Amino acid sequence: MPENSRRELAGTLVLRVPITTVSMKARTGDPSESERLDDGAWAGLLPAVRTWGAPVTAAFTPAGIASPPSVTGRSSG
């Protein structure tokens, strides 16, 4: 992997933000009856999933150059 140029480093900003409060709700299965808002409302779960997408080759990559296994091994597409 090539080193970053001075220009790239100068154009990069990294922020550090302290996380002081966190809130979440984790569960399995349906919401309980006590959480029902009204009879016309949708109830359920929307799972959050984090995955790698399919690799996208840069336009300047010469034809016939395949993505390396270190890239294709991570993709889900």
PDB file of C-alpha atoms in Angstrom:
ATOM      1  CA  MET A   1       0.000   0.000   0.000  1.00  0.00           C
ATOM      2  CA  PRO A   2       1.514   3.386  -0.979  1.00  0.00           C
ATOM      3  CA  GLU A   3       2.255   6.019   1.638  1.00  0.00           C
ATOM      4  CA  ASN A   4      -0.106   8.992   1.949  1.00  0.00           C
ATOM      5  CA  SER A   5       1.143  12.166   0.316  1.00  0.00           C
ATOM      6  CA  ARG A   6       1.559  15.404   2.276  1.00  0.00           C
ATOM      7  CA  ARG A   7      -1.407  16.812   0.344  1.00  0.00           C
ATOM      8  CA  GLU A   8      -3.616  13.872   1.348  1.00  0.00           C
ATOM      9  CA  LEU A   9      -2.597  14.183   4.982  1.00  0.00           C
ATOM     10  CA  ALA A  10      -3.192  17.958   4.944  1.00  0.00           C
ATOM     11  CA  GLY A  11      -6.696  17.364   3.547  1.00  0.00           C
ATOM     12  CA  THR A  12      -7.590  14.787   6.185  1.00  0.00           C
ATOM     13  CA  LEU A  13      -9.309  15.734   9.407  1.00  0.00           C
ATOM     14  CA  VAL A  14      -9.835  13.338  12.269  1.00  0.00           C
ATOM     15  CA  LEU A  15     -12.144  14.288  15.098  1.00  0.00           C
ATOM     16  CA  ARG A  16     -12.298  12.707  18.495  1.00  0.00           C
ATOM     17  CA  VAL A  17     -15.637  13.012  20.214  1.00  0.00           C
ATOM     18  CA  PRO A  18     -16.079  11.560  23.684  1.00  0.00           C
ATOM     19  CA  ILE A  19     -19.184   9.401  24.088  1.00  0.00           C
ATOM     20  CA  THR A  20     -20.567  10.143  27.529  1.00  0.00           C
ATOM     21  CA  THR A  21     -24.118   8.775  27.286  1.00  0.00           C
ATOM     22  CA  VAL A  22     -25.472   5.819  25.346  1.00  0.00           C
ATOM     23  CA  SER A  23     -28.974   4.446  25.064  1.00  0.00           C
ATOM     24  CA  MET A  24     -30.210   1.381  23.206  1.00  0.00           C
ATOM     25  CA  LYS A  25     -32.838  -1.289  23.353  1.00  0.00           C
ATOM     26  CA  ALA A  26     -31.983  -4.858  22.435  1.00  0.00           C
ATOM     27  CA  ARG A  27     -34.489  -7.655  22.242  1.00  0.00           C
ATOM     28  CA  THR A  28     -35.466 -10.829  20.490  1.00  0.00           C
ATOM     29  CA  GLY A  29     -38.975 -11.630  19.344  1.00  0.00           C
ATOM     30  CA  ASP A  30     -42.078  -9.464  19.162  1.00  0.00           C
ATOM     31  CA  PRO A  31     -42.653  -6.298  21.196  1.00  0.00           C
ATOM     32  CA  SER A  32     -44.755  -6.945  24.294  1.00  0.00           C
ATOM     33  CA  GLU A  33     -48.472  -6.156  24.370  1.00  0.00           C
ATOM     34  CA  SER A  34     -47.774  -3.373  26.893  1.00  0.00           C
ATOM     35  CA  GLU A  35     -45.811  -1.513  24.176  1.00  0.00           C
ATOM     36  CA  ARG A  36     -48.809  -1.356  21.813  1.00  0.00           C
ATOM     37  CA  LEU A  37     -49.555   2.256  20.770  1.00  0.00           C
ATOM     38  CA  ASP A  38     -52.889   1.717  19.039  1.00  0.00           C
ATOM     39  CA  ASP A  39     -54.540  -0.979  16.979  1.00  0.00           C
ATOM     40  CA  GLY A  40     -53.696   0.688  13.645  1.00  0.00           C
ATOM     41  CA  ALA A  41     -49.944   1.059  14.208  1.00  0.00           C
ATOM     42  CA  TRP A  42     -47.272  -1.220  12.746  1.00  0.00           C
ATOM     43  CA  ALA A  43     -45.248  -3.153  15.282  1.00  0.00           C
ATOM     44  CA  GLY A  44     -42.157  -5.198  14.660  1.00  0.00           C
ATOM     45  CA  LEU A  45     -38.398  -5.146  14.399  1.00  0.00           C
ATOM     46  CA  LEU A  46     -36.090  -3.624  11.816  1.00  0.00           C
ATOM     47  CA  PRO A  47     -32.747  -5.433  12.118  1.00  0.00           C
ATOM     48  CA  ALA A  48     -29.613  -3.358  11.562  1.00  0.00           C
ATOM     49  CA  VAL A  49     -26.995  -5.280   9.585  1.00  0.00           C
ATOM     50  CA  ARG A  50     -23.475  -4.136   8.720  1.00  0.00           C
ATOM     51  CA  THR A  51     -21.864  -5.870   5.734  1.00  0.00           C
ATOM     52  CA  TRP A  52     -19.331  -5.190   3.006  1.00  0.00           C
ATOM     53  CA  GLY A  53     -20.803  -4.495  -0.423  1.00  0.00           C
ATOM     54  CA  ALA A  54     -19.567  -5.664  -3.807  1.00  0.00           C
ATOM     55  CA  PRO A  55     -16.189  -4.202  -4.846  1.00  0.00           C
ATOM     56  CA  VAL A  56     -16.259  -1.366  -7.387  1.00  0.00           C
ATOM     57  CA  THR A  57     -13.146  -1.210  -9.557  1.00  0.00           C
ATOM     58  CA  ALA A  58     -11.656   2.239 -10.186  1.00  0.00           C
ATOM     59  CA  ALA A  59     -12.052   3.509 -13.750  1.00  0.00           C
ATOM     60  CA  PHE A  60      -8.262   3.804 -14.228  1.00  0.00           C
ATOM     61  CA  THR A  61      -7.603   0.127 -13.374  1.00  0.00           C
ATOM     62  CA  PRO A  62      -6.340  -1.679 -16.487  1.00  0.00           C
ATOM     63  CA  ALA A  63      -8.740  -4.152 -18.078  1.00  0.00           C
ATOM     64  CA  GLY A  64      -8.304  -7.717 -16.904  1.00  0.00           C
ATOM     65  CA  ILE A  65      -7.050  -6.823 -13.414  1.00  0.00           C
ATOM     66  CA  ALA A  66      -9.236  -8.713 -10.930  1.00  0.00           C
ATOM     67  CA  SER A  67      -9.965  -7.681  -7.366  1.00  0.00           C
ATOM     68  CA  PRO A  68      -7.526  -9.436  -5.032  1.00  0.00           C
ATOM     69  CA  PRO A  69      -8.733 -12.099  -2.591  1.00  0.00           C
ATOM     70  CA  SER A  70      -8.203  -9.660   0.290  1.00  0.00           C
ATOM     71  CA  VAL A  71     -11.012  -7.578  -1.259  1.00  0.00           C
ATOM     72  CA  THR A  72     -13.309 -10.238  -2.704  1.00  0.00           C
ATOM     73  CA  GLY A  73     -13.099 -12.262   0.495  1.00  0.00           C
ATOM     74  CA  ARG A  74     -14.745  -9.438   2.416  1.00  0.00           C
ATOM     75  CA  SER A  75     -17.529  -8.609  -0.013  1.00  0.00           C
ATOM     76  CA  SER A  76     -21.047  -9.910   0.313  1.00  0.00           C
ATOM     77  CA  GLY A  77     -21.844  -9.279  -3.326  1.00  0.00           C
TER      78      GLY A  77
END
